[in-house]
Tab-separated table of N, CA, C and O in Angstrom:
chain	number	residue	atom	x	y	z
A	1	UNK	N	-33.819	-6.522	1.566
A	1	UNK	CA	-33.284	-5.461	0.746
A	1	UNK	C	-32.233	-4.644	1.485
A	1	UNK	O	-31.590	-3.874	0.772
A	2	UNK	N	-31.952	-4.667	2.733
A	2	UNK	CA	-31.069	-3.699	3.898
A	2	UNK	C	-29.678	-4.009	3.766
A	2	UNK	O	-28.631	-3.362	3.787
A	3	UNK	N	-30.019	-5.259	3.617
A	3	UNK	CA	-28.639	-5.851	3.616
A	3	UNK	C	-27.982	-5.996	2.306
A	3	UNK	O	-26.812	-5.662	2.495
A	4	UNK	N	-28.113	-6.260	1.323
A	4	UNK	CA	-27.702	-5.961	0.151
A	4	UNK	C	-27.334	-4.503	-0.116
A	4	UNK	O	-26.306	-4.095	-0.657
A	5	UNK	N	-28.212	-3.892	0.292
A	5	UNK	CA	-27.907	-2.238	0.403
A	5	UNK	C	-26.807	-1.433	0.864
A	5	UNK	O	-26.225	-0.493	0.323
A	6	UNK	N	-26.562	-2.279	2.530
A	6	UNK	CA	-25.451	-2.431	3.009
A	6	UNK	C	-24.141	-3.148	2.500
A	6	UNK	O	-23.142	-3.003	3.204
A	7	UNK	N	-24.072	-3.649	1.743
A	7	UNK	CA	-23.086	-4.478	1.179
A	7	UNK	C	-23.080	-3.534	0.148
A	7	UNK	O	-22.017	-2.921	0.252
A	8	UNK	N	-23.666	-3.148	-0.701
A	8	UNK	CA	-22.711	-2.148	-1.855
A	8	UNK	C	-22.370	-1.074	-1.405
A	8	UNK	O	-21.424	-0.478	-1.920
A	9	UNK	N	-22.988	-0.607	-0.435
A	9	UNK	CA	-22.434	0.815	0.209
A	9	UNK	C	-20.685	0.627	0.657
A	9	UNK	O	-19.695	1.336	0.477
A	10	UNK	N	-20.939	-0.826	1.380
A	10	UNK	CA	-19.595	-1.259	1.589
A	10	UNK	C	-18.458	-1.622	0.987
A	10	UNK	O	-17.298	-1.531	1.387
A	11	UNK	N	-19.037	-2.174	-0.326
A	11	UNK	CA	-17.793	-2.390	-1.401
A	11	UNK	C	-17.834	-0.972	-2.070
A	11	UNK	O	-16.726	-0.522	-2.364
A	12	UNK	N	-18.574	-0.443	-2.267
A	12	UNK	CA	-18.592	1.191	-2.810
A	12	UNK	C	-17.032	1.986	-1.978
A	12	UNK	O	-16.067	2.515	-2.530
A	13	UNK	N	-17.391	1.733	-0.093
A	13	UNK	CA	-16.332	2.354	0.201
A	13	UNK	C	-15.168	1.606	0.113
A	13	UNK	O	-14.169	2.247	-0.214
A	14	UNK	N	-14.979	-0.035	0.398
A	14	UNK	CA	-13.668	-0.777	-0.144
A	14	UNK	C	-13.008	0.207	-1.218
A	14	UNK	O	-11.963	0.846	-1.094
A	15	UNK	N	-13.741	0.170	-2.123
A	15	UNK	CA	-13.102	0.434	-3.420
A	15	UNK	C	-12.732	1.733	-3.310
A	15	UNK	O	-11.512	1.722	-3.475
A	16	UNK	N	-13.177	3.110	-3.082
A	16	UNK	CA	-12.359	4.569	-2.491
A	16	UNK	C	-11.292	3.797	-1.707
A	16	UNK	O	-10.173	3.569	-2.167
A	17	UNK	N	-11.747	3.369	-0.371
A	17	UNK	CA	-10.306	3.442	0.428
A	17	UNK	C	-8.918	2.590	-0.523
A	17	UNK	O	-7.756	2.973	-0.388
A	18	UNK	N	-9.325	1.335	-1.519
A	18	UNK	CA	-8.301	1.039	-2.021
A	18	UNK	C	-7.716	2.162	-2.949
A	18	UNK	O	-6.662	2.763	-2.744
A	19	UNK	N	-8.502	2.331	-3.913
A	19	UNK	CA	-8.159	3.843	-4.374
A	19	UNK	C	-6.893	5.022	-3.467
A	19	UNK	O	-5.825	5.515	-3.828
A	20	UNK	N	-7.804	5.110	-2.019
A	20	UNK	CA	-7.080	6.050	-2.136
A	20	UNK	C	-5.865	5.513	-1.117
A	20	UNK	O	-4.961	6.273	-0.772
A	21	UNK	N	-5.942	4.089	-0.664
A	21	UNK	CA	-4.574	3.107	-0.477
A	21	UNK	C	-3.294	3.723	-1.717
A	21	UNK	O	-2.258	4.368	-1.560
A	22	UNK	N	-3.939	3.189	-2.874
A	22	UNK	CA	-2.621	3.602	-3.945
A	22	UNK	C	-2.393	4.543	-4.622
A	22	UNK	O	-1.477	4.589	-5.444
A	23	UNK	N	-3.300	5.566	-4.353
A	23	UNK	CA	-2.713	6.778	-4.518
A	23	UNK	C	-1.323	7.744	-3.267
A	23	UNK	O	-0.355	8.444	-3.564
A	24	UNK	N	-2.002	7.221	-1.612
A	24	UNK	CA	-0.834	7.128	-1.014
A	24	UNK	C	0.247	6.564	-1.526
A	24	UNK	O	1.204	7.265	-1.853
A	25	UNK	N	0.259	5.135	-1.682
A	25	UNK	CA	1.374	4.120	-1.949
A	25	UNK	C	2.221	4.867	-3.099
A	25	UNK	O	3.419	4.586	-3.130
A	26	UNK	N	1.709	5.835	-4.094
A	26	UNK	CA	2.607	5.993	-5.249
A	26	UNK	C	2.948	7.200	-4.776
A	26	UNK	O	4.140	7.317	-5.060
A	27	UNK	N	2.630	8.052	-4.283
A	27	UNK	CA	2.840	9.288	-3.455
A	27	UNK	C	4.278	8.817	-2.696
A	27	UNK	O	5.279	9.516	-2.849
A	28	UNK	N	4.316	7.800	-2.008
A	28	UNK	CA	5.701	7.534	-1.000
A	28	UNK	C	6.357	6.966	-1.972
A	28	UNK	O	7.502	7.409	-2.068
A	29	UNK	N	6.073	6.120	-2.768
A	29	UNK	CA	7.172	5.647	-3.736
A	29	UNK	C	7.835	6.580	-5.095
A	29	UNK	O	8.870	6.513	-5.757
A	30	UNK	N	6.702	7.404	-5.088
A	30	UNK	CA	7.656	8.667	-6.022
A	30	UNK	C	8.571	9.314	-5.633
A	30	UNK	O	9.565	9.457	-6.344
A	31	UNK	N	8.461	9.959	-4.219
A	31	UNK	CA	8.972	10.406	-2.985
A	31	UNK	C	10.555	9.586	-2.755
A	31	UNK	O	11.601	10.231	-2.824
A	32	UNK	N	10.533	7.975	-2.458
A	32	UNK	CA	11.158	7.241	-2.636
A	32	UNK	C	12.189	7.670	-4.177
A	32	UNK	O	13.204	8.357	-4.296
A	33	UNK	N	11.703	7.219	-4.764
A	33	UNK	CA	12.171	7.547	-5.954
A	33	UNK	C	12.974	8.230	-6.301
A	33	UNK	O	14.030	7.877	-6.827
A	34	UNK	N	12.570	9.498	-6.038
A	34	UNK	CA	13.140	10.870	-5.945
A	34	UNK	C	14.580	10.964	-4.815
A	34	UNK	O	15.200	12.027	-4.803
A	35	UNK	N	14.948	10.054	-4.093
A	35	UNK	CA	16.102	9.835	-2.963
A	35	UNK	C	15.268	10.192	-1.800
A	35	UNK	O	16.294	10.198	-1.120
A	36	UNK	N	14.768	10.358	-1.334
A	36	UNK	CA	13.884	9.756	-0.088
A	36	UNK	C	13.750	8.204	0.889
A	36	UNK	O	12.789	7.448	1.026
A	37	UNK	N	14.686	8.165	1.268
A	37	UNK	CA	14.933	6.592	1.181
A	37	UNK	C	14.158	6.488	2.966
A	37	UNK	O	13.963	7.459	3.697
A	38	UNK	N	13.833	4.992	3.300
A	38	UNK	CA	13.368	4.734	4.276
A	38	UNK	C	11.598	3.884	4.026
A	38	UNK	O	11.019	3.237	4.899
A	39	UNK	N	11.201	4.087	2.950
A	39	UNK	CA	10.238	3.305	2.734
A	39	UNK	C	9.911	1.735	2.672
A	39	UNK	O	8.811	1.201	2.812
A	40	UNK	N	11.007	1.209	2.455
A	40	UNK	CA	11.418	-0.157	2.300
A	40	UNK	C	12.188	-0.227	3.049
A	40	UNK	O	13.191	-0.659	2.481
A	41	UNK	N	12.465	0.013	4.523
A	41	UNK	CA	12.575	-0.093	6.163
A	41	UNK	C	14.097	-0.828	5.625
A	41	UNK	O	14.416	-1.970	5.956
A	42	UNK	N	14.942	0.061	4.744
A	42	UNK	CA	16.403	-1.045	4.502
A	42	UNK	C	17.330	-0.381	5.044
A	42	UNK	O	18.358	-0.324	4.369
A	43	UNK	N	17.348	0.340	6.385
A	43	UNK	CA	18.235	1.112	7.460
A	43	UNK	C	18.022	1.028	8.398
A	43	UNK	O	16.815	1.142	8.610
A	44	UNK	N	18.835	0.798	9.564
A	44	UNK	CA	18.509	1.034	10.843
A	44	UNK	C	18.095	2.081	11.405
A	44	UNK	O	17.676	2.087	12.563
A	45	UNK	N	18.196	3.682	10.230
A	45	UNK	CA	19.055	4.458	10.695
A	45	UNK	C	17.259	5.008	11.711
A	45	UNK	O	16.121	4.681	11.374
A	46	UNK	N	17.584	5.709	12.687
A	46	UNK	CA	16.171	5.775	13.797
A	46	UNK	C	15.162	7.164	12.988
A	46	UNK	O	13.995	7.047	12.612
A	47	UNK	N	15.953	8.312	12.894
A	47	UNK	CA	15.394	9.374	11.704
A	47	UNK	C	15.196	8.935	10.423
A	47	UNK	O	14.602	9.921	9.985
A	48	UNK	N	15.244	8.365	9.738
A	48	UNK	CA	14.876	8.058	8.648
A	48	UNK	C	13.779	7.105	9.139
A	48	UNK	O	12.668	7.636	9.125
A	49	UNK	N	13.795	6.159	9.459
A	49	UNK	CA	12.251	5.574	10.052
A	49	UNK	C	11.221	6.291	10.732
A	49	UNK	O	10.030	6.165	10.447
A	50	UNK	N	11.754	7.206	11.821
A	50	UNK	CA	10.801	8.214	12.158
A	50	UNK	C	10.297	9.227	11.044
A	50	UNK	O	9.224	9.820	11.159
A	51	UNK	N	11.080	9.373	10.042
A	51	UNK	CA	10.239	10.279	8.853
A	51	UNK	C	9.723	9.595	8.370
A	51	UNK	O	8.890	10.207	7.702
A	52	UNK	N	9.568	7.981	8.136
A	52	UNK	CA	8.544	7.553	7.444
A	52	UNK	C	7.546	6.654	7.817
A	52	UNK	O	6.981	5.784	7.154
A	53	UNK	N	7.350	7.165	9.552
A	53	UNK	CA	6.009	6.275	10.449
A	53	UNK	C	4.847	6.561	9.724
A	53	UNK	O	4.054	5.723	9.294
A	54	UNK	N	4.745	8.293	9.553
A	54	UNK	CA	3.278	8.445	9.754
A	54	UNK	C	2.856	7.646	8.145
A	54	UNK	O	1.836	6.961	8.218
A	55	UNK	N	3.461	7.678	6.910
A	55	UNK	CA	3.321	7.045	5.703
A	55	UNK	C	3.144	5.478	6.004
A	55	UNK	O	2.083	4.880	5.821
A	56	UNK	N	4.029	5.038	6.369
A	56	UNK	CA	3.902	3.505	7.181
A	56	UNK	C	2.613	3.142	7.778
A	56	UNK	O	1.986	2.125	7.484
A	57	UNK	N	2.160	4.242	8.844
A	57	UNK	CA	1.187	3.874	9.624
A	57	UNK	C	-0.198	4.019	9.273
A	57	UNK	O	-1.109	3.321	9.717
A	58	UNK	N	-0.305	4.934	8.478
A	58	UNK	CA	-1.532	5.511	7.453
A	58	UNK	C	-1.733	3.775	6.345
A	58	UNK	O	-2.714	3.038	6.244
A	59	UNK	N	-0.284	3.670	5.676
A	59	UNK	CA	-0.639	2.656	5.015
A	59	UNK	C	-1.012	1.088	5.746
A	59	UNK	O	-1.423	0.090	5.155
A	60	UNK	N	-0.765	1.222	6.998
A	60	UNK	CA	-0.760	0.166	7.643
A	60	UNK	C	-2.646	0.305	8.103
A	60	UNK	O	-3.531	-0.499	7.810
A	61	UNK	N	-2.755	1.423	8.778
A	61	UNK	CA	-4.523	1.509	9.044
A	61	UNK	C	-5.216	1.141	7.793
A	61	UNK	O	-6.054	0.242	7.722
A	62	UNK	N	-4.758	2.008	6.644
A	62	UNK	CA	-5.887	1.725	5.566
A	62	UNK	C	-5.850	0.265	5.087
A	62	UNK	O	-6.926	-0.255	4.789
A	63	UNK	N	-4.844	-0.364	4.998
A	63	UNK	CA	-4.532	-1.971	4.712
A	63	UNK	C	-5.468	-2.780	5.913
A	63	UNK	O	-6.493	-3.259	5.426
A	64	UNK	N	-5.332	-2.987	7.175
A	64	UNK	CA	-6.302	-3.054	7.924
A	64	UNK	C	-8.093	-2.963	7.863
A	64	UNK	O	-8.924	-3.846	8.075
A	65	UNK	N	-8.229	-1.848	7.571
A	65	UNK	CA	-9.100	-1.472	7.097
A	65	UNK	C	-10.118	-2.088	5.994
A	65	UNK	O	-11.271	-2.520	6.021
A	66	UNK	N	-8.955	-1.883	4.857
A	66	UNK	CA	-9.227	-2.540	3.494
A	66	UNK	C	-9.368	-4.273	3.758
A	66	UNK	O	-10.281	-4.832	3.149
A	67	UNK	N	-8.703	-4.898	4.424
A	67	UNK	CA	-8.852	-6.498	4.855
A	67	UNK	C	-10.499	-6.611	5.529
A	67	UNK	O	-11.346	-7.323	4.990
A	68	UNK	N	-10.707	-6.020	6.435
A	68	UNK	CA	-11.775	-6.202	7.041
A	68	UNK	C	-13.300	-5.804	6.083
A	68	UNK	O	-14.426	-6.241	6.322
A	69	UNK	N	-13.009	-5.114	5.274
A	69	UNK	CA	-13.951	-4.712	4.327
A	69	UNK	C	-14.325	-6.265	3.559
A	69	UNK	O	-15.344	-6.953	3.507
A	70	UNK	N	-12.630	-6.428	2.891
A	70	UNK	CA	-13.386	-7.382	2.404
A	70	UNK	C	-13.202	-8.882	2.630
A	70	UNK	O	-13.206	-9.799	1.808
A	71	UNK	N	-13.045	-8.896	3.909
A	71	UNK	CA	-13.572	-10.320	5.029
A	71	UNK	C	-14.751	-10.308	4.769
A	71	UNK	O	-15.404	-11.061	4.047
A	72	UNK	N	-15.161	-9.111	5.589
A	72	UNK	CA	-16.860	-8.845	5.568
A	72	UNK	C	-17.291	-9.086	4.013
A	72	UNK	O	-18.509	-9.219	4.131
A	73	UNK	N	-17.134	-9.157	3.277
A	73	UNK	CA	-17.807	-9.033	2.059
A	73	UNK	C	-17.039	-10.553	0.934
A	73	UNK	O	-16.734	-10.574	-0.258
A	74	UNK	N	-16.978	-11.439	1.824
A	74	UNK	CA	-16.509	-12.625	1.503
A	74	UNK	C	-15.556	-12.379	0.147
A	74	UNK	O	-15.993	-12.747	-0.943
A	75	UNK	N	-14.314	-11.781	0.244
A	75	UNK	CA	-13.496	-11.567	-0.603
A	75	UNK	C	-12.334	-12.036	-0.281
A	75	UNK	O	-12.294	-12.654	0.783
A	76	UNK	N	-11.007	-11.894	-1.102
A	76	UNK	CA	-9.460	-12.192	-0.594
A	76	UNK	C	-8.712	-10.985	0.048
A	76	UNK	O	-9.347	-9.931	0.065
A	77	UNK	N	-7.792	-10.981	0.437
A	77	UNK	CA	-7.542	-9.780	1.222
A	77	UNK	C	-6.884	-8.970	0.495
A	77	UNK	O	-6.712	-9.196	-0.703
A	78	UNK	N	-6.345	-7.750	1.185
A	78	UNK	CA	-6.309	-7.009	-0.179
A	78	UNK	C	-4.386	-6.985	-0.598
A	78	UNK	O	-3.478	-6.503	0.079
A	79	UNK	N	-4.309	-7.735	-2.007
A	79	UNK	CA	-2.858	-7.882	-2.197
A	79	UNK	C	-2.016	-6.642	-2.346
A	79	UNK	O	-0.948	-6.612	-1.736
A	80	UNK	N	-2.276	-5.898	-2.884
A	80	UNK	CA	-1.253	-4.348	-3.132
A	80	UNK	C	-0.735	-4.359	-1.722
A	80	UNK	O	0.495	-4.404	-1.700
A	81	UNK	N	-1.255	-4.334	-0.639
A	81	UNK	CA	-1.112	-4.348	0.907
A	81	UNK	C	-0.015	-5.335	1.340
A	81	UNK	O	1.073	-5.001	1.810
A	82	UNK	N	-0.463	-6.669	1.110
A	82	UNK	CA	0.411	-7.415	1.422
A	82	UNK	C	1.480	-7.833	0.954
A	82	UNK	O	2.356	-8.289	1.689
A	83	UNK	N	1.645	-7.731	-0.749
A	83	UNK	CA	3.045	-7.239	-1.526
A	83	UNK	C	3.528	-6.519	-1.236
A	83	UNK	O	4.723	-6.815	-1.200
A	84	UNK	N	3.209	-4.858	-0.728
A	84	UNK	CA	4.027	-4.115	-0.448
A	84	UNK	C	4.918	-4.267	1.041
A	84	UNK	O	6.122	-4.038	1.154
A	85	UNK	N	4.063	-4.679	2.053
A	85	UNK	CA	4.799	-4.839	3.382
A	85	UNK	C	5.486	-6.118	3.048
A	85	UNK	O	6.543	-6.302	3.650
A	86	UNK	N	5.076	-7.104	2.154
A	86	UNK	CA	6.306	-8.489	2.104
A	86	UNK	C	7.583	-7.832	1.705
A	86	UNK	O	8.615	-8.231	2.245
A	87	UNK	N	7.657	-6.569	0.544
A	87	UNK	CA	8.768	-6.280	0.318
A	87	UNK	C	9.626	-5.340	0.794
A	87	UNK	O	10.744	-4.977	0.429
A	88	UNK	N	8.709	-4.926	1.906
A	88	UNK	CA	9.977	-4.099	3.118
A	88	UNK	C	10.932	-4.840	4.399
A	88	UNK	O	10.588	-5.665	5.246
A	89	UNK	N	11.785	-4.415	4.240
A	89	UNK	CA	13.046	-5.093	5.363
A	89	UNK	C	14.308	-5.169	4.702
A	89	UNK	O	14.812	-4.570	3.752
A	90	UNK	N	14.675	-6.078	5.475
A	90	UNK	CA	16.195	-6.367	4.617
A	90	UNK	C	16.295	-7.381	3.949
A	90	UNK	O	15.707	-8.439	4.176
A	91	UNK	N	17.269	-7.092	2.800
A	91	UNK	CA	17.719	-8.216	1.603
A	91	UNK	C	18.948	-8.591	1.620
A	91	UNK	O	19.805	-8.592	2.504
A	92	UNK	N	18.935	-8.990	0.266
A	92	UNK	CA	20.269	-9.626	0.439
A	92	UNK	C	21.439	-8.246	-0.387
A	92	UNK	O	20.911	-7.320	-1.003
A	93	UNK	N	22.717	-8.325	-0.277
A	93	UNK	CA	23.317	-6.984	-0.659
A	93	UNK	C	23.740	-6.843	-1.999
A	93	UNK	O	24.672	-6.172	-2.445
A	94	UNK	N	22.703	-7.768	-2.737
A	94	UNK	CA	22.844	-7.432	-3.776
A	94	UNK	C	21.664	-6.903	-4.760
A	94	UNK	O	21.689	-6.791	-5.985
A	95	UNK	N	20.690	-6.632	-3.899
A	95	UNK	CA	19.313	-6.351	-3.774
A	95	UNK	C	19.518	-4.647	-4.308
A	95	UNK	O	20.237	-3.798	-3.781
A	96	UNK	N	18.702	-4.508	-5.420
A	96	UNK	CA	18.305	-3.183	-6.355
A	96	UNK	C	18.387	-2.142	-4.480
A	96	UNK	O	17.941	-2.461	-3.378
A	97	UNK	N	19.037	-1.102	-4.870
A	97	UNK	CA	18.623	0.101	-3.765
A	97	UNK	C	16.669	0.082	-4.071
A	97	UNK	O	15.863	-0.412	-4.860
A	98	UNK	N	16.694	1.082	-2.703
A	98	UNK	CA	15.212	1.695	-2.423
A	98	UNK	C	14.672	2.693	-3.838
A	98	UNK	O	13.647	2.627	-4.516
A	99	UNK	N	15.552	3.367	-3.887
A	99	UNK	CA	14.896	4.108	-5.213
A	99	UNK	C	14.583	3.528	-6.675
A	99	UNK	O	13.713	3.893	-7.466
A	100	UNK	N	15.795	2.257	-6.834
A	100	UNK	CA	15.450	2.253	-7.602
A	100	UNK	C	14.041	0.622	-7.666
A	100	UNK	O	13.424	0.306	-8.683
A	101	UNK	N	13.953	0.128	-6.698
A	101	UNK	CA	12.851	-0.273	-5.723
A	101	UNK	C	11.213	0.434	-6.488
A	101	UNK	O	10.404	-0.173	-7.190
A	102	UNK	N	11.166	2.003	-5.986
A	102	UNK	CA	10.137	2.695	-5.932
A	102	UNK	C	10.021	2.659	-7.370
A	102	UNK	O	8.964	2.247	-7.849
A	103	UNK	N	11.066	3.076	-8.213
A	103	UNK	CA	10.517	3.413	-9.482
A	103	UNK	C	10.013	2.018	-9.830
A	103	UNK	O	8.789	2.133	-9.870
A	104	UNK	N	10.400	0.548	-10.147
A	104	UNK	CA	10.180	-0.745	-10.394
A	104	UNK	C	8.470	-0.535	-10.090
A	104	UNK	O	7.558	-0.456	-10.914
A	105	UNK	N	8.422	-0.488	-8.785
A	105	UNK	CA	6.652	-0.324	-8.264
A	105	UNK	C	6.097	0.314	-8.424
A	105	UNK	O	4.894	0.311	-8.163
A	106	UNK	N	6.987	1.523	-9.148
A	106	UNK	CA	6.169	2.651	-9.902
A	106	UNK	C	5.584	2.005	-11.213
A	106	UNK	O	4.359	2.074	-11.319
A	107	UNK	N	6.175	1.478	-12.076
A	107	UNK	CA	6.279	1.228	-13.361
A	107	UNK	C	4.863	0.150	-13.439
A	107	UNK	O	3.810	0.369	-14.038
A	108	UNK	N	5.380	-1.517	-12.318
A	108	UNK	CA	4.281	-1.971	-12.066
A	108	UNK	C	2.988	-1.305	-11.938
A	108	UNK	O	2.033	-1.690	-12.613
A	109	UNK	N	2.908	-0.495	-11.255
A	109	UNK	CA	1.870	0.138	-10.911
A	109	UNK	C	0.902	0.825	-12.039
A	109	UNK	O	-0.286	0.623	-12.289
A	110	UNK	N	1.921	1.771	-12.663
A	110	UNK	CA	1.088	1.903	-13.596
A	110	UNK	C	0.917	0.893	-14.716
A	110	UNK	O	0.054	1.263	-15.513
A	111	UNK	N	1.284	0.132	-14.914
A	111	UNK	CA	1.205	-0.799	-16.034
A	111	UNK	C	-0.297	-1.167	-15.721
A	111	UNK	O	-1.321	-0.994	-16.383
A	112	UNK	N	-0.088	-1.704	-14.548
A	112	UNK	CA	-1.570	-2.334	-13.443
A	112	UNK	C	-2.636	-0.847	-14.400
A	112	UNK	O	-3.768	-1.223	-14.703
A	113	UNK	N	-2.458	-0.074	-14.613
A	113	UNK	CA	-3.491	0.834	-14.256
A	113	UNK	C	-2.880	2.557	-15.203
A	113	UNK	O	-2.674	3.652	-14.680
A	114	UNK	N	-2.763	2.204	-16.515
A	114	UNK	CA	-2.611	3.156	-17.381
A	114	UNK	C	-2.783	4.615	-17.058
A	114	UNK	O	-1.863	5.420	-17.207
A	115	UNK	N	-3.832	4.904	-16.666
A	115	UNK	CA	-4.671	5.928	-16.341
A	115	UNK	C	-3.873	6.655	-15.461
A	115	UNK	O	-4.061	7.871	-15.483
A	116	UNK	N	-2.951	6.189	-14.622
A	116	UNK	CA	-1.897	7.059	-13.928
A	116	UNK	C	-0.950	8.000	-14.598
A	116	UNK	O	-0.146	8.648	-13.928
């Protein structure tokens, strides 16, 4: 019985930390949105990446995080995570800007999930 016990406690917290994974994630992409650019790492420029480590790095722990949850809990890893870092870097120059980027993943997002 311990272990089962342990396992929903654990997907109990999976599911907050994804939660509160994309509530960050729409937080920087509204932000984004709004001309905030640097989220989708499409500048060299060194200040604009330094304003957007600690968002980066937060989303990078909780993604981490969120994988190992559900390793442990014989699941797939967690995609919002890995879509979002596949689509940061550079493109090609004919590639939608960052803002209008954020709103696109805004829109997805809520589609995913009305209630936003």
């Amino acid at each position: 019985m311990a272990k089962p016990d342990r396992l929903a406690r654990l997907d109990a917290q999976r599911e907050d930390l994804e939660t509160e994974y994309r509530d960050t994630l729409i937080a920087a992409l509204e932000k984004t949105a709004s001309g905030s650019l640097g989220l989708f790492d499409r500048t060299p420029d060194r200040r604009v990446r330094a304003a957007t480590a600690p968002t980066i790095d937060v989303l990078t722990e909780m993604g981490t995080d969120i994988d190992a949850m559900r390793n442990r809990l014989m699941m797939d890893p967690f995609a919002l995570h890995r879509e979002f870092f596949a689509a940061r870097g550079p493109v090609k120059a004919s590639a939608v800007g960052e803002q209008k980027e954020a709103r696109l993943w805004l829109d997805r997002l809520n589609a995913q999930d009305p209630a936003t």
